[in-house]
CSV table of C-alpha atoms in Angstrom, one decimal:
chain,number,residue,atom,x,y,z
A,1,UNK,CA,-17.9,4.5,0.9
A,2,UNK,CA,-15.6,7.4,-0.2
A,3,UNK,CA,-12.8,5.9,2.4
A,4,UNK,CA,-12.2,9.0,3.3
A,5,UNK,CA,-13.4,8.4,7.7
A,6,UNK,CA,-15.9,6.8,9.1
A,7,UNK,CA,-19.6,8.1,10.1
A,8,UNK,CA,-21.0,7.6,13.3
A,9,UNK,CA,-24.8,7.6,14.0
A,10,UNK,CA,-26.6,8.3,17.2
A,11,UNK,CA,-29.6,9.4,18.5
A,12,UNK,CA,-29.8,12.3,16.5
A,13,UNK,CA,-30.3,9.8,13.6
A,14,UNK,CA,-32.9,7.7,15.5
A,15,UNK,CA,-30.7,4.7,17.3
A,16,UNK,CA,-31.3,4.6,21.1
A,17,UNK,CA,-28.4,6.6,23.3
A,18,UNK,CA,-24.9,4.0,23.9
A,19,UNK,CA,-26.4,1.5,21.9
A,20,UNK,CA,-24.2,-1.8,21.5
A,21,UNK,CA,-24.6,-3.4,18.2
A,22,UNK,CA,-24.3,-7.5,18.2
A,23,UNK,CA,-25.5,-8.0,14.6
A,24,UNK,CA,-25.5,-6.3,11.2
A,25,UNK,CA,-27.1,-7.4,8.0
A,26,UNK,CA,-26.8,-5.8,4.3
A,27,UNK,CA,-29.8,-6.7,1.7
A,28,UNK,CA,-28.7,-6.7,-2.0
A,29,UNK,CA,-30.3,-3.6,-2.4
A,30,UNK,CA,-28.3,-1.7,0.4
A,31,UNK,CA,-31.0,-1.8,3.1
A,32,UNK,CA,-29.3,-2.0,7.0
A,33,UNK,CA,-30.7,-3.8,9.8
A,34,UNK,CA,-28.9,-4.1,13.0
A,35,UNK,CA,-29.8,-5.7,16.1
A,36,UNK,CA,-29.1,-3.5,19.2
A,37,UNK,CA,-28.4,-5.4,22.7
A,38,UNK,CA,-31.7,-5.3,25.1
A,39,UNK,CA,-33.2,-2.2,22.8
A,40,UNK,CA,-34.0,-4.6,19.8
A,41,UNK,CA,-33.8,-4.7,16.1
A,42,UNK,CA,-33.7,-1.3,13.6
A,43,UNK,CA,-33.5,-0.7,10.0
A,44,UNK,CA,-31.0,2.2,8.6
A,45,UNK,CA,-33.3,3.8,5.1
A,46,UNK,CA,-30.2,5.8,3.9
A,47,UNK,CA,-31.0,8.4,6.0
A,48,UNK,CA,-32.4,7.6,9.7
A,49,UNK,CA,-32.6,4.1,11.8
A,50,UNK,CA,-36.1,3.0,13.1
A,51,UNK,CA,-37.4,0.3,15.1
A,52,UNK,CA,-38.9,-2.6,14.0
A,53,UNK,CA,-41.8,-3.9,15.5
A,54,UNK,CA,-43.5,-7.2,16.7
A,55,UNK,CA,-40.2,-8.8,16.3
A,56,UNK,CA,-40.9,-12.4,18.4
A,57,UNK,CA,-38.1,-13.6,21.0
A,58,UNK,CA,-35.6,-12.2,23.1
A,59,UNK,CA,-31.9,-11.9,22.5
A,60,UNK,CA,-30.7,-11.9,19.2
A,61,UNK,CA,-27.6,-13.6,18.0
A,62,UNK,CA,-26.9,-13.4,14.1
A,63,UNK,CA,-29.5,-11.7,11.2
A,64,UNK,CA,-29.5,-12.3,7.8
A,65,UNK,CA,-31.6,-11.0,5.0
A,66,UNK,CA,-32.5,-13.2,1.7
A,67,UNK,CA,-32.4,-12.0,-2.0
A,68,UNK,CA,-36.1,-10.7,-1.8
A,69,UNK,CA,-35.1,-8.4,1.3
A,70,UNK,CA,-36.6,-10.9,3.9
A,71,UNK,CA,-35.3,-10.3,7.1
A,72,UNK,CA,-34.0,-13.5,9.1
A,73,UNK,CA,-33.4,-13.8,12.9
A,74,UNK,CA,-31.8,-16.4,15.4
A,75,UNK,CA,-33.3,-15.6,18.8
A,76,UNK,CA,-30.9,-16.7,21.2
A,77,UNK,CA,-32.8,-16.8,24.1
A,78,UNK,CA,-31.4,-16.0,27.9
A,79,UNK,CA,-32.0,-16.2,31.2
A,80,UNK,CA,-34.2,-13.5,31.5
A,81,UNK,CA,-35.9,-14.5,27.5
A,82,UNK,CA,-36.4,-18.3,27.4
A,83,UNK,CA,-36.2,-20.3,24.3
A,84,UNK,CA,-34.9,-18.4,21.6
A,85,UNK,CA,-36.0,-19.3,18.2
A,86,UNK,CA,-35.7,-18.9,14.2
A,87,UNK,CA,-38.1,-15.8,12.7
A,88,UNK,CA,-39.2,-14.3,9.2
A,89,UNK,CA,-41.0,-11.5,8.3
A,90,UNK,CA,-43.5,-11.8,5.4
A,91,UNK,CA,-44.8,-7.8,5.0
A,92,UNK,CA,-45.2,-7.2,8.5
A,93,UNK,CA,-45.9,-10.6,10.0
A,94,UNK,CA,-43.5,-12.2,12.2
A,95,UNK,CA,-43.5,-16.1,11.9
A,96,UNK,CA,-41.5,-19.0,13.7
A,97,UNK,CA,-40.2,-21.8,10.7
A,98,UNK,CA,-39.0,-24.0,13.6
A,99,UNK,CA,-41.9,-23.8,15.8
A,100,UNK,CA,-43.0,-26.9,15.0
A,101,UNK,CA,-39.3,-28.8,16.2
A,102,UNK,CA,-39.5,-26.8,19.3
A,103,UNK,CA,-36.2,-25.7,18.7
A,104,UNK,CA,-34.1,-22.8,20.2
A,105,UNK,CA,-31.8,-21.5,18.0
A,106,UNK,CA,-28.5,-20.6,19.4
A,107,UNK,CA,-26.6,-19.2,15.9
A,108,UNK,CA,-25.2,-18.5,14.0
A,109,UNK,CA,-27.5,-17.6,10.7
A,110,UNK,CA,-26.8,-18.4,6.8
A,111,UNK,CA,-29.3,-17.7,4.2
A,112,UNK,CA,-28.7,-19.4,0.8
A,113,UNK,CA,-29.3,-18.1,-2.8
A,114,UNK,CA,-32.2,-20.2,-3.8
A,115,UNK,CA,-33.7,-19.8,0.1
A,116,UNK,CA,-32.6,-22.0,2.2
A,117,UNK,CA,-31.3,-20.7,5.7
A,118,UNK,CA,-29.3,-22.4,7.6
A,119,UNK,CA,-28.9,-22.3,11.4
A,120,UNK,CA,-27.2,-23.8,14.8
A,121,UNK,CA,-30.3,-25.2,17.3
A,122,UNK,CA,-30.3,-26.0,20.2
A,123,UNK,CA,-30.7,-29.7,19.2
A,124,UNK,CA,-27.6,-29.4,16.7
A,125,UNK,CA,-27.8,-28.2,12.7
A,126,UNK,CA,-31.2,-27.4,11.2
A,127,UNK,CA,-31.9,-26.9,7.5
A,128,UNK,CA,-34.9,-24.9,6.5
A,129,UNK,CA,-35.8,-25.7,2.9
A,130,UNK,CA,-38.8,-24.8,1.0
A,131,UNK,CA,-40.2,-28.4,1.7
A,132,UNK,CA,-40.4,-27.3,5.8
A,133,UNK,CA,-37.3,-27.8,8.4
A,134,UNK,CA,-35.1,-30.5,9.1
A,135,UNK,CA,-32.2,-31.4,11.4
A,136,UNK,CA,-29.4,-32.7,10.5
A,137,UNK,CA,-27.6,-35.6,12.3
A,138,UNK,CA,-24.9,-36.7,11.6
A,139,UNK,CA,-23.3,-36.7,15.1
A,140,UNK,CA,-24.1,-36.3,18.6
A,141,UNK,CA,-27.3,-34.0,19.2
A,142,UNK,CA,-25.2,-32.1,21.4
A,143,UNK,CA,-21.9,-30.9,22.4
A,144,UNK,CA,-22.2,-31.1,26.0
A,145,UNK,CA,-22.8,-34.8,27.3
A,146,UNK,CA,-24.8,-34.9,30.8
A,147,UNK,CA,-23.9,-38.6,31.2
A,148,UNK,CA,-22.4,-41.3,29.2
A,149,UNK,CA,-22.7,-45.2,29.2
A,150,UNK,CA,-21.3,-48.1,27.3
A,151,UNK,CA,-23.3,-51.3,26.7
A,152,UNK,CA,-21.7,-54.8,25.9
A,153,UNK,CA,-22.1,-54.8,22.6
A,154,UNK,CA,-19.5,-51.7,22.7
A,155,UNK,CA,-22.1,-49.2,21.8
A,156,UNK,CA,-21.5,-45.7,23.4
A,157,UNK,CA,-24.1,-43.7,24.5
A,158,UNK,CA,-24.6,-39.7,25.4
A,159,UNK,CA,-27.5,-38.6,26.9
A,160,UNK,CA,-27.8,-34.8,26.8
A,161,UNK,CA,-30.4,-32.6,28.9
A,162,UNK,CA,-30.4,-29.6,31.4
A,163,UNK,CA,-32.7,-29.4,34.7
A,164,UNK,CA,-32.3,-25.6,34.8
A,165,UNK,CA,-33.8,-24.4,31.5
A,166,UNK,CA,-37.2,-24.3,29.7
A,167,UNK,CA,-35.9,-25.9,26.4
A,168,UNK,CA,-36.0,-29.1,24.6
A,169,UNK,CA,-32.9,-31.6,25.7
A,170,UNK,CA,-31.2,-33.8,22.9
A,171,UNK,CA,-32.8,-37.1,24.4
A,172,UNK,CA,-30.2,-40.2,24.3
A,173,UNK,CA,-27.9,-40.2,21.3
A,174,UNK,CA,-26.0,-44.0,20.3
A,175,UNK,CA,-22.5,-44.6,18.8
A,176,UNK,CA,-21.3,-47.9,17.1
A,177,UNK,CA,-18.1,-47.9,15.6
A,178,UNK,CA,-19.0,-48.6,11.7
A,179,UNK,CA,-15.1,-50.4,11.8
A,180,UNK,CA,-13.3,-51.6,8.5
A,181,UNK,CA,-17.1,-52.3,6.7
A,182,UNK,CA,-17.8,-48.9,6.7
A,183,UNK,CA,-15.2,-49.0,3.4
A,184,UNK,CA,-18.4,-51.4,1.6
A,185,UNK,CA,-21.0,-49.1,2.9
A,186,UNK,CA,-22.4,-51.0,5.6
A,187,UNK,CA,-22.6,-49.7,9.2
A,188,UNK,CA,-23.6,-52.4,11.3
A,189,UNK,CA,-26.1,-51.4,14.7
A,190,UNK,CA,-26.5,-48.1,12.9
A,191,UNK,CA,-29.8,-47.1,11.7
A,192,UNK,CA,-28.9,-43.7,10.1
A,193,UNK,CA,-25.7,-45.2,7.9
A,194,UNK,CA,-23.7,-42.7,10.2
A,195,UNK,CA,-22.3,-44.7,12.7
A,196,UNK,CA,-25.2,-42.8,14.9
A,197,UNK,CA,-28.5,-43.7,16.4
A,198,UNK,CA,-30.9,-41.5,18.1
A,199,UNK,CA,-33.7,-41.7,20.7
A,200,UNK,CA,-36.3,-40.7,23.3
A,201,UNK,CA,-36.2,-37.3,21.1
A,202,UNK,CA,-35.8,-34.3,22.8
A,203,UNK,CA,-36.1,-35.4,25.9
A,204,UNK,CA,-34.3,-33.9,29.3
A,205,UNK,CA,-31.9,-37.3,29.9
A,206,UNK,CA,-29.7,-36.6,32.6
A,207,UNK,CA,-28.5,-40.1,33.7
A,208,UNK,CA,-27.7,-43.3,32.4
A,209,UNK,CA,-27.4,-46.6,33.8
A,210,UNK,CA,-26.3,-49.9,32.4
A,211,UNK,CA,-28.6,-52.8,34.3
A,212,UNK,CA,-26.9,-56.3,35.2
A,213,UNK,CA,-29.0,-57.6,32.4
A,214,UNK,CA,-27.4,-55.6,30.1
A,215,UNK,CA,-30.1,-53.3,29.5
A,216,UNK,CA,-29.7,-49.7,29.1
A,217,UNK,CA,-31.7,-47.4,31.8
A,218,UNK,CA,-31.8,-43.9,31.3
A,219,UNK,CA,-33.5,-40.7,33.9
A,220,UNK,CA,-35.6,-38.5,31.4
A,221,UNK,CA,-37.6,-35.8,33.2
A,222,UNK,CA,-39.1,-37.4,35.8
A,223,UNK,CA,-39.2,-40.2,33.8
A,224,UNK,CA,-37.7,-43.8,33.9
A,225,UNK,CA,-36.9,-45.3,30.8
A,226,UNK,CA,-35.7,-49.2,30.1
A,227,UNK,CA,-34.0,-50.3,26.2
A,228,UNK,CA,-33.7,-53.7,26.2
A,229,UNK,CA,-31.8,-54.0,22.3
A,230,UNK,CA,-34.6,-53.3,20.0
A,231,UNK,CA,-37.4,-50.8,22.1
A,232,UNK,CA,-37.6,-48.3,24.8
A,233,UNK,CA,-40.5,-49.1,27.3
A,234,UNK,CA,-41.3,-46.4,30.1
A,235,UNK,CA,-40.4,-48.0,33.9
A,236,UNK,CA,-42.2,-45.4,36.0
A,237,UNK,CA,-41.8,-41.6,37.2
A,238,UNK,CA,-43.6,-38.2,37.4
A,239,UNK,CA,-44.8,-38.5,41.0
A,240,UNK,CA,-46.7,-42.0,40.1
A,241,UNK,CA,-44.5,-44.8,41.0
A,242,UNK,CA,-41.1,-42.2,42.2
A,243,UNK,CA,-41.1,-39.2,44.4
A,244,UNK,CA,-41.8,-35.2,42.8
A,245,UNK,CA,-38.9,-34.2,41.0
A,246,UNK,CA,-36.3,-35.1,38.0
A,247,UNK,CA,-34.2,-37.6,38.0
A,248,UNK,CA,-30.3,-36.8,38.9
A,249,UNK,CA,-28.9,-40.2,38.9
A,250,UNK,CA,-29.4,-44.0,38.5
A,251,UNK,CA,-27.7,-46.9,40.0
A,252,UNK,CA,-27.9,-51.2,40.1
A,253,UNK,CA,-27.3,-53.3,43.0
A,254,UNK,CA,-25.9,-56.7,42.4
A,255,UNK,CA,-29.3,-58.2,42.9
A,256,UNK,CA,-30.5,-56.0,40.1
A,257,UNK,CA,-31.9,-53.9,41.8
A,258,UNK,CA,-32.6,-50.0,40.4
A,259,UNK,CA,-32.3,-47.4,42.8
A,260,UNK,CA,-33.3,-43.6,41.4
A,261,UNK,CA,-32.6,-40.4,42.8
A,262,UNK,CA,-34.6,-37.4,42.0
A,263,UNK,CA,-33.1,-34.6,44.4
A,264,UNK,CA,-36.6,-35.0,46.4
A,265,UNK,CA,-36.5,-38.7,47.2
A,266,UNK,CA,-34.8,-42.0,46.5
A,267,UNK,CA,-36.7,-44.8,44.9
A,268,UNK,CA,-36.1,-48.6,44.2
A,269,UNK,CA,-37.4,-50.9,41.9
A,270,UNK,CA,-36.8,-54.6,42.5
A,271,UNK,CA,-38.3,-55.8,38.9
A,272,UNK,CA,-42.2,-55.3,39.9
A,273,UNK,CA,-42.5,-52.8,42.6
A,274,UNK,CA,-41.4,-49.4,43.4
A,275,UNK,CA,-40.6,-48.7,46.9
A,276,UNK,CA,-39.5,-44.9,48.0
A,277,UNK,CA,-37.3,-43.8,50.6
A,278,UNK,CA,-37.3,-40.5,52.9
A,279,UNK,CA,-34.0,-39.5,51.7
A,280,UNK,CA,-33.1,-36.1,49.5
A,281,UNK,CA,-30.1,-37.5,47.1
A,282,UNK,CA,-28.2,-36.2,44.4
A,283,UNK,CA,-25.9,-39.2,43.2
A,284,UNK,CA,-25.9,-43.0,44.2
A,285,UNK,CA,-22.9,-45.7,43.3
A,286,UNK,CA,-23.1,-49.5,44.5
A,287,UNK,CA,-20.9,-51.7,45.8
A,288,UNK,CA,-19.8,-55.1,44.8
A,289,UNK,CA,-21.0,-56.5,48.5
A,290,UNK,CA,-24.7,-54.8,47.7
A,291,UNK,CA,-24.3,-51.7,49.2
A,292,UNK,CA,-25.4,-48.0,48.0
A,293,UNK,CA,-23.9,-45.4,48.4
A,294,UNK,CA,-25.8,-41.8,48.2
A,295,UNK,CA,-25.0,-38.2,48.5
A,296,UNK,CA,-27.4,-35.5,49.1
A,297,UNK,CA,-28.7,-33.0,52.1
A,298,UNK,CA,-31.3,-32.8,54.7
A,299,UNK,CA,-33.6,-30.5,53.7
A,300,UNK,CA,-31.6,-27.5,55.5
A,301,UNK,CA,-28.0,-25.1,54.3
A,302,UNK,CA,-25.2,-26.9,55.1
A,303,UNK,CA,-26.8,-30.5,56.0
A,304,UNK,CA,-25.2,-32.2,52.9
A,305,UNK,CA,-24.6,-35.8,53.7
A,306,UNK,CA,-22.9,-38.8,52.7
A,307,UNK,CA,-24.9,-42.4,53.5
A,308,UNK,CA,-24.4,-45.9,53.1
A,309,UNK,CA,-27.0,-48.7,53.5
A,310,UNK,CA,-26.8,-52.0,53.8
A,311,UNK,CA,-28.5,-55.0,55.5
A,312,UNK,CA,-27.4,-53.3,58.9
A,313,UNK,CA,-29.3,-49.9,57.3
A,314,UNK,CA,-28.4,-46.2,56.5
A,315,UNK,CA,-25.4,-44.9,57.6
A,316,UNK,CA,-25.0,-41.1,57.8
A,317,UNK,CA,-21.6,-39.5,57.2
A,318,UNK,CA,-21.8,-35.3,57.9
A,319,UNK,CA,-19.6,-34.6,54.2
A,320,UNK,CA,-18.8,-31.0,55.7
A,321,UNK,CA,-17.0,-33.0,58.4
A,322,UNK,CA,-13.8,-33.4,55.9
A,323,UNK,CA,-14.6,-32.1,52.9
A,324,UNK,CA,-16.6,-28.5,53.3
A,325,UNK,CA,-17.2,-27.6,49.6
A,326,UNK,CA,-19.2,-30.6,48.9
A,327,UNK,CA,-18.5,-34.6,47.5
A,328,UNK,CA,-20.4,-36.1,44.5
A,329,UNK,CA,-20.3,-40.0,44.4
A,330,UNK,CA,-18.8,-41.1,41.4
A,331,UNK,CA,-18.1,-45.3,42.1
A,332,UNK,CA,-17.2,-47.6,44.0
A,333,UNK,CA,-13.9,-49.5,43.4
A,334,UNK,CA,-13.7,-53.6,44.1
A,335,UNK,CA,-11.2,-52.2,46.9
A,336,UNK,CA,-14.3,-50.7,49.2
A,337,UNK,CA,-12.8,-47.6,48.5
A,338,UNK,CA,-15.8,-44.5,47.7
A,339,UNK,CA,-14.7,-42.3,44.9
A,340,UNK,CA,-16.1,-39.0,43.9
A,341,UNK,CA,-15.6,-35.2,42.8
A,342,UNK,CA,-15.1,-32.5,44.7
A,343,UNK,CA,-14.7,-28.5,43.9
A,344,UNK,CA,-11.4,-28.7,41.9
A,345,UNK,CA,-10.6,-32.4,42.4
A,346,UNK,CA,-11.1,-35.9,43.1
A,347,UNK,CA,-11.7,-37.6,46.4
A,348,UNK,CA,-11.9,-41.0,47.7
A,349,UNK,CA,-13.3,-42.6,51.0
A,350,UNK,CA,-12.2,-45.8,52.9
């Protein structure tokens, strides 16, 4: 305080040896408390740092303490500690304010001055408020989109979930441009007033599918959902009427036909049945002539594939044969042509 050098502490005044501070928090009445990278969270009494116990969670990415003291912590989460979350301490219980959202907080941390905290989820902006938590929407639910469709009424939709982790996804969130009425007030096709609509919750949706009727289809979980304009109504999935596994990709024939592909199997629905096929596929694109097209493996390292069927039936194509780091269907163009991504580029197939 004198600005005359700085003073170090170390073990000899209670912190762990090489620690690596990530976040630091001052109380109005000078208390410390600093979380320490994979050795936890301490408090500094003047004199000598101490652990704190029982605190819940794994990583933690921002602290914050409140006028009465209160410590506040954003739990991360990581690989190795799933689902990181928002905690208190009230004396020397640890409690979860966002349990109830299922929320992972990912930071950073704001406490107000009449107590409300503020923090980044993993389902966007939450608001904790003495009335309980809320989120706040005003925009997509998240910043990374895991597919994208536009239906003909010019609405655009982001779906938003991840296959690889145990938290909540952002479920299915819908644009419409308010346009010159938005000067009046009125946002028409929005239900919020925003310009944005949101749905199936915090689901995992990883695909999206526009059908020839116009109707939006999207691949939650192993789930397959169907919005026709004004309700959501459950198709199928979860080992009942499509093979084990999540959906990676959707995909209409002309006929109208919906063909799913879950990494385990590949599925069609003709509008009353499902019927499953012995094939392990990643992504799927149709063709104007009634094809599909599907990319996926055999079951064994380096057995990716590249298939087509038709009324003549499946078509393998070895994809290591000319392209060894892999191809992902993208679409098919009017042409016949097959386009899709590769490591570091684009590729096409004629």
């Amino acid at each position: 305080p004198d600005g005359s050098g700085w003073t170090p502490y170390g073990p000899e005044d209670g912190l762990p040896p090489r620690s690596q501070g990530q976040a630091l928090a001052i109380g109005t009445a000078g208390e410390v408390w600093a979380y320490l990278l994979w050795e936890g969270v301490y408090r500094f009494d003047g004199e000598r740092w101490a652990a704190v116990a029982g605190v819940p969670g794994g990583l933690v990415s921002d602290l914050a303490l409140d006028a009465d003291g209160q410590p506040w912590l954003a739990g991360c989460g990581s690989q190795h500690y799933p689902g990181g979350c928002l905690a208190t301490r009230d004396g020397e219980t640890w409690t979860r304010p966002l349990a109830e959202l299922g929320l992972g907080v990912t930071g950073p941390l704001a406490v107000g001055p009449e107590g409300q905290v503020a923090a980044g989820t993993t389902l966007g902006l939450a608001l904790y408020e003495v009335e309980g938590p809320r989120l706040l929407r005003d925009g997509p639910t998240h910043d990374r989109a895991t597919a994208v469709a536009i239906t003909a009424d010019g609405a655009a939709w982001f779906a938003f979930g991840d296959h690889s982790t145990s938290t909540p996804g952002g479920g299915v969130s819908r644009f419409v441009d308010p346009g010159p009425a938005a000067a009046a007030g009125a946002r028409p096709g929005s239900e919020t007033g925003s310009g944005w609509d949101y749905f199936l919750d915090d689901a995992e949706v990883t695909a999206l599918a526009v059908a020839p009727d116009g109707a939006l289809w999207a691949g939650a979980g192993c789930e397959v959902h169907r919005y026709d304009g004004s309700a959501w109504r459950l198709m199928g999935g979860c080992s009942q009427d499509l093979p084990p596994g999540n959906v990676f990709d959707l995909a209409f024939t002309p006929d109208g036909s919906a063909w799913v592909a879950n990494g385990f199997g590949l599925a069609r629905f003709d509008g009353v049945t499902w019927t499953s096929y012995d094939q392990r596929v990643h992504s799927l694109a149709a063709t104007a002539d009634g094809a599909l097209w599907a990319e996926g493996w055999q079951g064994q390292p380096g057995s990716a594939i590249v298939a087509r069927l038709d009324e003549e039936g499946w078509t393998t194509y070895a994809a290591a044969d000319a392209l060894p780091g892999g191809f992902r269907v993208g679409a098919a163009t009017p042409d016949g042509r097959l386009w899709g991504t590769v490591p570091g580029g684009l590729a096409a197939f004629d």
